[in-house]
Amino acid sequence: MTHAIRLLGIDPGLRRTGWGMIETSGNRLSFIASGTVTSDNRKSLAERLVELHDGLSCIVSQHDPMEAAVEHTFVNKDAGATLKLGQARGIALLVPSLAGLPVAEYAPNLVKKTVVGTGHAEKEQIRAMVKILMPKATFNSDDAADALAIAICHAQHRGSGSARLMAQGAA
């Protein structure tokens, strides 16, 4: 008998951090919850990071995941924006780690390829495939849909040696 494992997917962002909670039991995926943690862009960077930390901490406390997965940051031409995204991503890694959860990291192209079948899928394709894979899934933003996709990707790859190494911080 396979035990259900509760997984948290996180799509980090300074303005909006998406989160998605699923359960996996064997090949079966079940939607638990999803949403978006936001920060107030009128506040200082430090205050915004605290908002993300507190929001994600509430999600972890409320839904009690067993593992977490976070999307890797892509580098864009705006170095300042990339740095701010990296700081938000740090919070996304920190919160589940502080709760004692193993945290895996996945490249955006791997998430898309796993869920949609192509590494260059559009947002609409990701939303559509998340709904096909989990018909009961609801999400209030593209960020929440992406976070569910990250959780689905982790469900598919969590047994691999590389995922275990990433979760342990060795890769």
CSV table of C-alpha atoms in Angstrom, one decimal, residues 5-92:
chain,number,residue,atom,x,y,z
A,5,ILE,CA,2.7,12.2,0.4
A,6,ARG,CA,1.7,15.9,0.6
A,7,LEU,CA,3.8,18.2,-1.6
A,8,LEU,CA,4.1,21.9,-1.7
A,9,GLY,CA,5.1,23.7,-5.0
A,10,ILE,CA,6.3,27.3,-4.8
A,11,ASP,CA,6.6,29.7,-7.7
A,12,PRO,CA,8.7,32.5,-6.2
A,13,GLY,CA,8.1,36.2,-7.0
A,14,LEU,CA,8.5,39.4,-5.1
A,15,ARG,CA,5.0,40.8,-6.0
A,16,ARG,CA,3.3,37.4,-6.2
A,17,THR,CA,4.5,34.1,-4.9
A,18,GLY,CA,2.3,31.2,-6.1
A,19,TRP,CA,1.8,28.1,-4.0
A,20,GLY,CA,0.1,24.8,-4.7
A,21,MET,CA,-0.5,21.8,-2.4
A,22,ILE,CA,-1.1,18.3,-3.8
A,23,GLU,CA,-1.1,14.8,-2.5
A,24,THR,CA,0.5,11.9,-4.5
A,25,SER,CA,-0.2,8.3,-3.8
A,26,GLY,CA,1.5,6.1,-6.4
A,27,ASN,CA,0.6,7.6,-9.8
A,28,ARG,CA,-2.5,9.4,-8.4
A,29,LEU,CA,-2.4,13.1,-7.9
A,30,SER,CA,-5.0,15.0,-5.7
A,31,PHE,CA,-5.5,18.7,-5.5
A,32,ILE,CA,-5.4,20.0,-1.9
A,33,ALA,CA,-5.2,23.8,-2.2
A,34,SER,CA,-3.5,26.7,-4.0
A,35,GLY,CA,-3.1,30.4,-3.8
A,36,THR,CA,-0.9,33.5,-4.1
A,37,VAL,CA,1.0,35.3,-1.4
A,38,THR,CA,1.4,38.9,-2.3
A,39,SER,CA,3.6,41.7,-1.0
A,40,ASP,CA,2.8,45.5,-1.0
A,41,ASN,CA,5.0,47.2,-3.5
A,42,ARG,CA,4.8,50.5,-1.5
A,43,LYS,CA,6.7,48.9,1.3
A,44,SER,CA,10.5,48.5,1.6
A,45,LEU,CA,12.2,45.4,0.2
A,46,ALA,CA,12.8,44.0,3.7
A,47,GLU,CA,9.1,44.5,4.7
A,48,ARG,CA,8.0,42.8,1.5
A,49,LEU,CA,10.2,39.8,2.1
A,50,VAL,CA,8.7,39.5,5.6
A,51,GLU,CA,5.2,39.5,4.0
A,52,LEU,CA,6.3,36.6,1.8
A,53,HIS,CA,7.9,34.8,4.7
A,54,ASP,CA,4.9,35.2,6.9
A,55,GLY,CA,2.4,34.2,4.2
A,56,LEU,CA,4.4,31.0,3.2
A,57,SER,CA,4.9,30.1,6.9
A,58,CYS,CA,1.1,30.2,7.3
A,59,ILE,CA,0.6,27.9,4.3
A,60,VAL,CA,3.2,25.4,5.6
A,61,SER,CA,1.6,25.5,9.1
A,62,GLN,CA,-2.0,25.2,7.8
A,63,HIS,CA,-1.4,22.4,5.2
A,64,ASP,CA,1.4,20.4,6.8
A,65,PRO,CA,3.4,19.3,3.6
A,66,MET,CA,6.0,16.6,3.8
A,67,GLU,CA,8.2,17.9,1.0
A,68,ALA,CA,8.5,21.1,-1.0
A,69,ALA,CA,9.7,22.1,-4.5
A,70,VAL,CA,10.7,25.5,-5.7
A,71,GLU,CA,11.3,26.7,-9.3
A,72,HIS,CA,14.8,27.9,-10.2
A,73,THR,CA,15.2,31.5,-11.0
A,74,PHE,CA,15.7,32.5,-14.7
A,75,VAL,CA,18.1,35.3,-15.3
A,76,ASN,CA,16.7,38.2,-17.4
A,77,LYS,CA,18.4,41.3,-18.8
A,78,ASP,CA,17.4,43.5,-15.8
A,79,ALA,CA,19.9,42.6,-13.1
A,80,GLY,CA,18.0,44.5,-10.4
A,81,ALA,CA,14.8,42.5,-11.1
A,82,THR,CA,16.7,39.3,-11.1
A,83,LEU,CA,18.4,40.1,-7.8
A,84,LYS,CA,15.0,40.9,-6.2
A,85,LEU,CA,13.5,37.7,-7.6
A,86,GLY,CA,16.5,35.8,-6.1
A,87,GLN,CA,15.7,37.3,-2.7
A,88,ALA,CA,12.1,36.2,-2.9
A,89,ARG,CA,13.3,32.8,-4.0
A,90,GLY,CA,15.5,32.7,-0.9
A,91,ILE,CA,12.4,33.1,1.2
A,92,ALA,CA,10.7,30.4,-0.8
